[in-house]
CSV table of N, CA and C in Angstrom, one decimal:
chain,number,residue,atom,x,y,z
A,17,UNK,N,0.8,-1.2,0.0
A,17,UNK,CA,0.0,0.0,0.0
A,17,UNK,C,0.9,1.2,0.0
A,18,UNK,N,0.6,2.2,-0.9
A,18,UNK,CA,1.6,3.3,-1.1
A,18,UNK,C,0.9,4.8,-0.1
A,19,UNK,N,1.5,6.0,0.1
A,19,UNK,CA,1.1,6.9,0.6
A,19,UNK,C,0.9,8.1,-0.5
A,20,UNK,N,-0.3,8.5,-0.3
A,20,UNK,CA,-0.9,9.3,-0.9
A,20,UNK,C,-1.1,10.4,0.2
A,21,UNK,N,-0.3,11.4,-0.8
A,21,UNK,CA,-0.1,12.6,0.8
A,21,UNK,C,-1.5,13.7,0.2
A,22,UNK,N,-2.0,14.3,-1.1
A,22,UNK,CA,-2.7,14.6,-1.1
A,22,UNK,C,-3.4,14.2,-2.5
A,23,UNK,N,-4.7,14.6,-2.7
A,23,UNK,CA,-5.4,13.7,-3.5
A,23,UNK,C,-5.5,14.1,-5.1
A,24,UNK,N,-4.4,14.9,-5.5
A,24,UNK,CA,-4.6,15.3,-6.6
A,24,UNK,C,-4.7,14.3,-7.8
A,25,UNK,N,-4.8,13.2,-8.0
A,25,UNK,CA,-5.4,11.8,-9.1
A,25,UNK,C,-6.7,12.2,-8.8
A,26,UNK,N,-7.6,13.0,-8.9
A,26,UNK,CA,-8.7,13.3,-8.3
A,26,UNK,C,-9.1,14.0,-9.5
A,27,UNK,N,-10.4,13.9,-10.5
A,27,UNK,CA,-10.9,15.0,-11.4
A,27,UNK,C,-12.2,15.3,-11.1
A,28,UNK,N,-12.3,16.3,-11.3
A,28,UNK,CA,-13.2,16.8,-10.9
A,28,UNK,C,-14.7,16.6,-10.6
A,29,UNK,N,-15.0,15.5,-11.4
A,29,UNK,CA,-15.8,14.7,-11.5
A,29,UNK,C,-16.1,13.0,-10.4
A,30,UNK,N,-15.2,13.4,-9.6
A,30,UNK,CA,-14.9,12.4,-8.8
A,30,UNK,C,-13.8,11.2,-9.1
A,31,UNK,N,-13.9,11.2,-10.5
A,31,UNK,CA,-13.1,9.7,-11.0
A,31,UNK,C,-11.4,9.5,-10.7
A,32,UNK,N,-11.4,8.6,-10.2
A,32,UNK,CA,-9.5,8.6,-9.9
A,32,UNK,C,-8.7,8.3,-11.4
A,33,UNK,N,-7.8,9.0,-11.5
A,33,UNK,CA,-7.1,8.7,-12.5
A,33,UNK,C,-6.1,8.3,-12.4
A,34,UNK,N,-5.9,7.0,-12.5
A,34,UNK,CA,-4.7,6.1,-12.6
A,34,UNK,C,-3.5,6.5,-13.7
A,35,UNK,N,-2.2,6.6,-13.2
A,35,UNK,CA,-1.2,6.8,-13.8
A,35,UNK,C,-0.6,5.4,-14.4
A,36,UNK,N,0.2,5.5,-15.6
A,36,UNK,CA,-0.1,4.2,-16.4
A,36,UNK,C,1.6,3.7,-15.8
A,37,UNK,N,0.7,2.7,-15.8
A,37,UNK,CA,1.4,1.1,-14.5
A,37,UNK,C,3.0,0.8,-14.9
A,38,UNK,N,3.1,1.0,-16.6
A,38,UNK,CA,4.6,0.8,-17.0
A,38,UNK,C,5.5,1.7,-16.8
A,39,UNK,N,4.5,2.9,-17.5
A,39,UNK,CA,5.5,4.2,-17.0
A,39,UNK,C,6.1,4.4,-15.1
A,40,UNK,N,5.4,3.8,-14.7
A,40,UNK,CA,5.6,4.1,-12.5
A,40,UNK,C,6.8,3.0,-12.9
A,41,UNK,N,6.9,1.9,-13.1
A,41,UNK,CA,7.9,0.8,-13.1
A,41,UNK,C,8.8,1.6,-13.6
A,42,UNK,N,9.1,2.2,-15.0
A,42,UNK,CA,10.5,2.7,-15.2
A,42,UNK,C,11.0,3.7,-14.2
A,43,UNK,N,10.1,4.8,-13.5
A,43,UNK,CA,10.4,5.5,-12.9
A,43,UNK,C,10.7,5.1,-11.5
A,44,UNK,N,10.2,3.9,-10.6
A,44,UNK,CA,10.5,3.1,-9.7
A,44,UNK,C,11.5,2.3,-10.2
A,45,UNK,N,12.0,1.6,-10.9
A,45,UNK,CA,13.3,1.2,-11.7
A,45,UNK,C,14.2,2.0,-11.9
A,46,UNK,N,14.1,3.9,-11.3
A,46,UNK,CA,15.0,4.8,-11.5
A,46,UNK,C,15.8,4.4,-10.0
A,47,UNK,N,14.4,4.7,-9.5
A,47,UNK,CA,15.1,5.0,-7.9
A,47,UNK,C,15.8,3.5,-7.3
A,48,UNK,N,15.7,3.1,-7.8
A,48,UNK,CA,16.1,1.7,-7.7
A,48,UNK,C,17.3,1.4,-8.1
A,49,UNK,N,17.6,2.6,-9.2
A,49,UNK,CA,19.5,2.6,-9.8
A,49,UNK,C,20.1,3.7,-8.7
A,50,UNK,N,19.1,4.8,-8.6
A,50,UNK,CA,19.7,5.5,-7.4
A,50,UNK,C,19.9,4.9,-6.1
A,51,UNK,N,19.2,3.6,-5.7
A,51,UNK,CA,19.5,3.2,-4.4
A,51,UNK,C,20.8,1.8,-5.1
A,52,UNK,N,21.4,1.6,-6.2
A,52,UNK,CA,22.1,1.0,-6.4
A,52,UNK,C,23.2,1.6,-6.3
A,53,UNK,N,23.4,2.9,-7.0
A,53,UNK,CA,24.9,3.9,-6.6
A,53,UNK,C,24.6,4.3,-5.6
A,54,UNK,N,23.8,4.3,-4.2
A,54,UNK,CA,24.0,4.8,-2.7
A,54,UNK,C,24.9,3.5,-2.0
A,55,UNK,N,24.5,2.5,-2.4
A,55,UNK,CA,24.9,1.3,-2.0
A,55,UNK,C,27.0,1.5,-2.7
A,56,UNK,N,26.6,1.5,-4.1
A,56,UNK,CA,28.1,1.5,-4.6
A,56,UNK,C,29.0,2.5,-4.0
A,57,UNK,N,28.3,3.7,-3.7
A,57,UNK,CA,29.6,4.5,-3.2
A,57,UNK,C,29.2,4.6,-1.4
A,58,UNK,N,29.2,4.0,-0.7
A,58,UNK,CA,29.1,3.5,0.4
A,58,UNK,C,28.2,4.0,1.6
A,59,UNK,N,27.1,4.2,0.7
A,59,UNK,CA,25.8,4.6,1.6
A,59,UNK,C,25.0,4.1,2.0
A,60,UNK,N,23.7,4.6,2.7
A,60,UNK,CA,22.4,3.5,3.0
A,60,UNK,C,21.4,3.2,1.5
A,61,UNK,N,21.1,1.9,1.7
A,61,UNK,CA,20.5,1.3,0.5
A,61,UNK,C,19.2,2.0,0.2
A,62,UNK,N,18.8,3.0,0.0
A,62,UNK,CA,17.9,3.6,-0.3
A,62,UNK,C,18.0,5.0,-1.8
A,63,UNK,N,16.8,5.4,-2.4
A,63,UNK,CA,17.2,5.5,-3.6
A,63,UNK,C,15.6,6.0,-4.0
A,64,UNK,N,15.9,7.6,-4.8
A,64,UNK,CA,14.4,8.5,-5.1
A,64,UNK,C,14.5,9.2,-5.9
A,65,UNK,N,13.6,9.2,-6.9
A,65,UNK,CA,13.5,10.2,-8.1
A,65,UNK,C,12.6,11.2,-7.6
A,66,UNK,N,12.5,12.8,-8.2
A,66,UNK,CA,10.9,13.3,-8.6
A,66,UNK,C,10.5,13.8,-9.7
A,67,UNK,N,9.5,13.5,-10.2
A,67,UNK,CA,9.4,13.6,-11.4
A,67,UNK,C,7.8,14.3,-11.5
A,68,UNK,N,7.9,15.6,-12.2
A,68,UNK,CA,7.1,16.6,-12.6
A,68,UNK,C,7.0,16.7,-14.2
A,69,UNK,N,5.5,16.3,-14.2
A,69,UNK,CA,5.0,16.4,-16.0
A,69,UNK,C,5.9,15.2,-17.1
A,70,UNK,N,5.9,14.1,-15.9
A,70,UNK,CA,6.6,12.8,-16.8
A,70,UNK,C,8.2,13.1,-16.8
A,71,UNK,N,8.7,14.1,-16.4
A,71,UNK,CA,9.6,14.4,-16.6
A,71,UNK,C,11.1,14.1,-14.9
A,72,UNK,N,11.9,13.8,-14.8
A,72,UNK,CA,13.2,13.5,-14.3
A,72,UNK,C,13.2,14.5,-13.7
A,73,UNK,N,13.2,15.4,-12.6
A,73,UNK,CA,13.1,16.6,-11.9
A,73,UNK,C,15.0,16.8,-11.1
A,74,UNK,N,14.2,15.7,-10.0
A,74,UNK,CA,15.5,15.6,-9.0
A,74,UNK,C,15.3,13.9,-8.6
A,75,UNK,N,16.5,13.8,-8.3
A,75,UNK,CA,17.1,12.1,-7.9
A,75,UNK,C,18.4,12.3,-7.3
A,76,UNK,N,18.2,11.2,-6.6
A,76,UNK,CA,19.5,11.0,-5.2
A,76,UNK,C,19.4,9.3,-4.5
A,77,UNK,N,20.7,9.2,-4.0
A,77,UNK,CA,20.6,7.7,-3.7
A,77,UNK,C,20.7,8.6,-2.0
A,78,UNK,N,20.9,7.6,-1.1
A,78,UNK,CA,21.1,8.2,0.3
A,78,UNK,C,22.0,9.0,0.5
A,79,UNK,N,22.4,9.9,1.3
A,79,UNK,CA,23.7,10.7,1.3
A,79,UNK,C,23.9,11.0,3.1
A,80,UNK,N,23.3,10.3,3.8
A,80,UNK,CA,23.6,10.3,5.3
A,80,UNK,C,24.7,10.2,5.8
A,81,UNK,N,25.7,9.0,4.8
A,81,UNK,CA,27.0,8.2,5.1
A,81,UNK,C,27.6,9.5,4.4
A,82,UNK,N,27.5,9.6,3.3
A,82,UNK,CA,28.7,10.3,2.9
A,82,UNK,C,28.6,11.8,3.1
A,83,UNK,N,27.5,12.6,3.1
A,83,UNK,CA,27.5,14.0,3.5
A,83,UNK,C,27.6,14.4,5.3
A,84,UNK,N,27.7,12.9,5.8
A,84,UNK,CA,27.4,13.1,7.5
A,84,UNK,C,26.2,14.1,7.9
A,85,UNK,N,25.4,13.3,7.3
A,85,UNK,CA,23.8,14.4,7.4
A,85,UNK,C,22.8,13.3,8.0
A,86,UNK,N,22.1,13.3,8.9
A,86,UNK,CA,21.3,12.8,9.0
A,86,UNK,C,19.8,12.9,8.7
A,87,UNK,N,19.8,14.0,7.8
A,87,UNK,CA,18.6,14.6,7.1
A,87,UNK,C,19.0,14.1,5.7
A,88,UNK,N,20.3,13.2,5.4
A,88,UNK,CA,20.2,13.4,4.0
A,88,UNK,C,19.8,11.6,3.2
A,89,UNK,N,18.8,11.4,3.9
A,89,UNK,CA,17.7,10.8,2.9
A,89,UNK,C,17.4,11.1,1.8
A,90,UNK,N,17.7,9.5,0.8
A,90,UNK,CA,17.4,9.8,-0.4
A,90,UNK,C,16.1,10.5,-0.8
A,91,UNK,N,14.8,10.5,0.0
A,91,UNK,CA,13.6,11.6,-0.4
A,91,UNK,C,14.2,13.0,-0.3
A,92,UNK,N,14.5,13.2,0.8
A,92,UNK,CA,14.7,14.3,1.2
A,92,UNK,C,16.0,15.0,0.1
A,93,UNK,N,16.7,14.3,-0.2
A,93,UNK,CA,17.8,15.0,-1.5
A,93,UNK,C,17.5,14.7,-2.5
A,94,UNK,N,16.4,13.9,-2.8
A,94,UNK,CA,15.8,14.3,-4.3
A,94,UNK,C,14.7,15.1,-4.1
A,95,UNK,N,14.4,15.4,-3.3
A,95,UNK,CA,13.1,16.5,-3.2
A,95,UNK,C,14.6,18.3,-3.5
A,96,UNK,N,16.1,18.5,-2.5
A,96,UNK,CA,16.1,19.4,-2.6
A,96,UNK,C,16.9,19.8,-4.0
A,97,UNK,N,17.3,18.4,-4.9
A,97,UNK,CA,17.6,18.5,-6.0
A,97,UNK,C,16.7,18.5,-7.1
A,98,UNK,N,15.7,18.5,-6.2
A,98,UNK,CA,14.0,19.1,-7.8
A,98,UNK,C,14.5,21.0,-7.7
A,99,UNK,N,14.1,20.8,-6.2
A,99,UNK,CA,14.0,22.7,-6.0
A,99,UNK,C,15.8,23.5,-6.5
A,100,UNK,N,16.5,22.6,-6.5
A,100,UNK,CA,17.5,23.3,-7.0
A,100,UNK,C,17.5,23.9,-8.4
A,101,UNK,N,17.2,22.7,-9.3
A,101,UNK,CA,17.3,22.2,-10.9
A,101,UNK,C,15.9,23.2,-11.1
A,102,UNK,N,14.6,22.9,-10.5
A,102,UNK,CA,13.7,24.1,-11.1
A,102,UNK,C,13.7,25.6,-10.6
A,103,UNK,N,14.9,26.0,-9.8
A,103,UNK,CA,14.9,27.5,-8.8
A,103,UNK,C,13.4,27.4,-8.0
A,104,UNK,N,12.8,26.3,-7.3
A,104,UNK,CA,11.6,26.8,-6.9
A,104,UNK,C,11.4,25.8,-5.3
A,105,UNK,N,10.9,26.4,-4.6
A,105,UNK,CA,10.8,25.6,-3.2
A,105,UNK,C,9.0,24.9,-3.3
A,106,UNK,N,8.9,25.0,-4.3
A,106,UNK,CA,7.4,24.2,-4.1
A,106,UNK,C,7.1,23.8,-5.4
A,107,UNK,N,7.0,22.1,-4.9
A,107,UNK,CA,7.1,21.3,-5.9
A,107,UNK,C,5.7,20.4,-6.4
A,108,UNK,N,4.4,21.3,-6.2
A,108,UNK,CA,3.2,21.2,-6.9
A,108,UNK,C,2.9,20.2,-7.7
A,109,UNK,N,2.4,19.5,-7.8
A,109,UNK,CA,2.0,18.6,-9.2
A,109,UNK,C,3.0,17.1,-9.2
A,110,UNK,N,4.4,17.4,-8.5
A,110,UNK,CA,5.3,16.7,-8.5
A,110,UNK,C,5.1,15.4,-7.8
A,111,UNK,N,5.4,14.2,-8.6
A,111,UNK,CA,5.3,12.6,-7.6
A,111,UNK,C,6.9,12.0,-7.2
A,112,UNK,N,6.6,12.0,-6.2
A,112,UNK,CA,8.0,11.1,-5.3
A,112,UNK,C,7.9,9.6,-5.4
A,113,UNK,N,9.1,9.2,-5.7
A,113,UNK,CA,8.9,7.3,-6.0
A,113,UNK,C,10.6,7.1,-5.6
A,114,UNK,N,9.9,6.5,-4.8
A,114,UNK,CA,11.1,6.1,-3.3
A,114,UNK,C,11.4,4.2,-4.0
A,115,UNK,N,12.5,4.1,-3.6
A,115,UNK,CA,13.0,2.4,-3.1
A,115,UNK,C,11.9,2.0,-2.2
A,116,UNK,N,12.0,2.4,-1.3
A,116,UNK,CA,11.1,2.2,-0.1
A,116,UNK,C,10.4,2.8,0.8
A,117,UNK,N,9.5,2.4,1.5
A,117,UNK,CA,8.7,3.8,2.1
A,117,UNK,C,9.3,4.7,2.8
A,118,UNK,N,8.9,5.9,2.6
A,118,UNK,CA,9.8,6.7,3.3
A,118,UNK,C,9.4,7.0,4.6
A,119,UNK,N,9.9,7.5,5.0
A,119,UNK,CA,9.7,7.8,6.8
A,119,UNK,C,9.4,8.8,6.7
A,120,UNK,N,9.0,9.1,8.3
A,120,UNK,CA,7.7,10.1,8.7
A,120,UNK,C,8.5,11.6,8.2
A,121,UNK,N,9.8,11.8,8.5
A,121,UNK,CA,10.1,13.2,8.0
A,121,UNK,C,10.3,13.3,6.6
A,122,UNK,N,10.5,12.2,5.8
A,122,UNK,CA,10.3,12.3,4.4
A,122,UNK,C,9.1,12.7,3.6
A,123,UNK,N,8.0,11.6,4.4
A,123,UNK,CA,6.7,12.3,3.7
A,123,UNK,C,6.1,13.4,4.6
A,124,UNK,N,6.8,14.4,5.6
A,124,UNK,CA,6.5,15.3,5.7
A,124,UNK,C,7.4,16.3,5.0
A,125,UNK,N,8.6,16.1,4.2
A,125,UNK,CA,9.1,17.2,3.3
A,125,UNK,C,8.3,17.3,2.3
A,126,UNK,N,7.8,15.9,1.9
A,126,UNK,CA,6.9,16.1,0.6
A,126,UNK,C,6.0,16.6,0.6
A,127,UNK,N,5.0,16.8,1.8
A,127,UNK,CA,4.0,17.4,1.8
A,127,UNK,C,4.1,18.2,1.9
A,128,UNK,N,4.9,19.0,2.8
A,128,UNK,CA,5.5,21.1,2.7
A,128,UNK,C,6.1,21.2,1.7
A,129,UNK,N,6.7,20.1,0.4
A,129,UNK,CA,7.3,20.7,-0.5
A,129,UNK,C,6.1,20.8,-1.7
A,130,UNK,N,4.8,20.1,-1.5
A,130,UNK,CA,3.8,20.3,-2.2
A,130,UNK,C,3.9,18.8,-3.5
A,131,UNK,N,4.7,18.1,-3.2
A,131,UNK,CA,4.4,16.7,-3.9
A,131,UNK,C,3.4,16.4,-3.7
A,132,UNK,N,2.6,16.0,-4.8
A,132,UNK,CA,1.5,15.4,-5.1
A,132,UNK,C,0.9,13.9,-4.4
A,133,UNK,N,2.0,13.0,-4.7
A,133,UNK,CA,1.1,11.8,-4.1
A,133,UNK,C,3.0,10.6,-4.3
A,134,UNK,N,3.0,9.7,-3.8
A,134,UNK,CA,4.1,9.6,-3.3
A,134,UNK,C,4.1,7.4,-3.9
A,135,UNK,N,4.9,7.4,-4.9
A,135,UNK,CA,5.1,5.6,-5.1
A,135,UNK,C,6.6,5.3,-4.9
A,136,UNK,N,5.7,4.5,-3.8
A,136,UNK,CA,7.1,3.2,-3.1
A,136,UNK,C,7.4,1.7,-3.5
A,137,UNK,N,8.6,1.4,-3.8
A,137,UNK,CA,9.0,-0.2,-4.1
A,137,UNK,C,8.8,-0.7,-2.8
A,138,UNK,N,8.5,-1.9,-2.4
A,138,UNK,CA,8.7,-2.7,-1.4
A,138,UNK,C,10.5,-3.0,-1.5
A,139,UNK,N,10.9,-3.4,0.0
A,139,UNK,CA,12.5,-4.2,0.0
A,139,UNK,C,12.8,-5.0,-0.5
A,140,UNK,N,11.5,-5.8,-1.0
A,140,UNK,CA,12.0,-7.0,-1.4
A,140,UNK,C,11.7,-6.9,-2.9
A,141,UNK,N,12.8,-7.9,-4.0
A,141,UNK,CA,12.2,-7.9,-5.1
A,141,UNK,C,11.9,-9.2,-5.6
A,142,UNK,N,11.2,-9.2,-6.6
A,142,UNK,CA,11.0,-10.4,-7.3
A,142,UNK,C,11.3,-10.4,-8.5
A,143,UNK,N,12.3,-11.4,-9.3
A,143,UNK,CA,12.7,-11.6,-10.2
A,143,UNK,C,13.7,-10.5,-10.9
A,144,UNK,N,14.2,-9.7,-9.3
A,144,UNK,CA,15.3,-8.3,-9.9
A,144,UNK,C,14.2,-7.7,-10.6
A,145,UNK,N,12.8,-7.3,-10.3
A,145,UNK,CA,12.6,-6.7,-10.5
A,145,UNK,C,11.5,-5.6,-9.2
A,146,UNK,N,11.6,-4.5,-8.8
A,146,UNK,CA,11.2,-4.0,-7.8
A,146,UNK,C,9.5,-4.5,-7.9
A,147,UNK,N,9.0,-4.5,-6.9
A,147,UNK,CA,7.5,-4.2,-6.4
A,147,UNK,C,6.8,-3.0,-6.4
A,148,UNK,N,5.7,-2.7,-7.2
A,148,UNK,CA,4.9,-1.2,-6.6
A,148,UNK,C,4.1,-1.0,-5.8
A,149,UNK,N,4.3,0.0,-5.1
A,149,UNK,CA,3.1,-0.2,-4.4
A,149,UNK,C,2.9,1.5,-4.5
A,150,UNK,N,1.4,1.4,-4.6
A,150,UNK,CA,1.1,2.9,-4.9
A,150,UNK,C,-0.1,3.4,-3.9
């Protein structure tokens, strides 16, 4: 089960609009290479894209080990590498897709950063290939 921080898949009409199921895999198959270089260059196994309008925003593997940050979760540094790359602190419209679920101060950056709605892989995979959960 994924977290849904606010309900914008929502039209106006009531009907949810599902985002198409292959496109979330490649983009959860991103963060999944980002939590593979966190791992390679000697960090925690964790790994996040954001991506605004189908598009590659900001991404980061963990950076706790190597920046000696304890705020530097891979959400939390791909959320501040969206707001870098677009000059803007509010990331509107934007979906977060984590390795794994993020923790409670993660999906509260997403929600003050104004991320839209939030897809997580499970830890485990099957067949090398991640799980979604949305």
């Amino acid at each position: 089960m994924g977290t849904y921080v606010r309900p914008d898949n929502v039209r106006g009409d009531g009907a949810i609009v599902q985002p198409d199921v292959e496109t979330e895999r490649s983009f959860i198959a991103r963060a999944f290479e980002m939590r593979r270089l966190a791992i390679e260059q000697g960090d925690q196994p964790y790994g996040a894209i954001v991506v605004l309008n189908g598009q590659i925003v900001g991404e980061s593997g963990s950076r706790v080990l190597l920046d000696h940050d304890p705020t530097g979760h891979a959400e939390m540094a791909a959320i501040r590498d969206a707001g870098r790359r677009l000059k803007r602190e509010h990331l509107s419209g934007a979906v977060l897709y984590s390795s794994s679920r993020p923790c409670p101060m993660c999906e509260a950056a997403a929600a003050w950063s104004g991320i839209s709605h939030m897809v997580y892989g499970r830890n485990a995979e099957r067949a090398g290939r991640p799980l979604l959960c949305r």
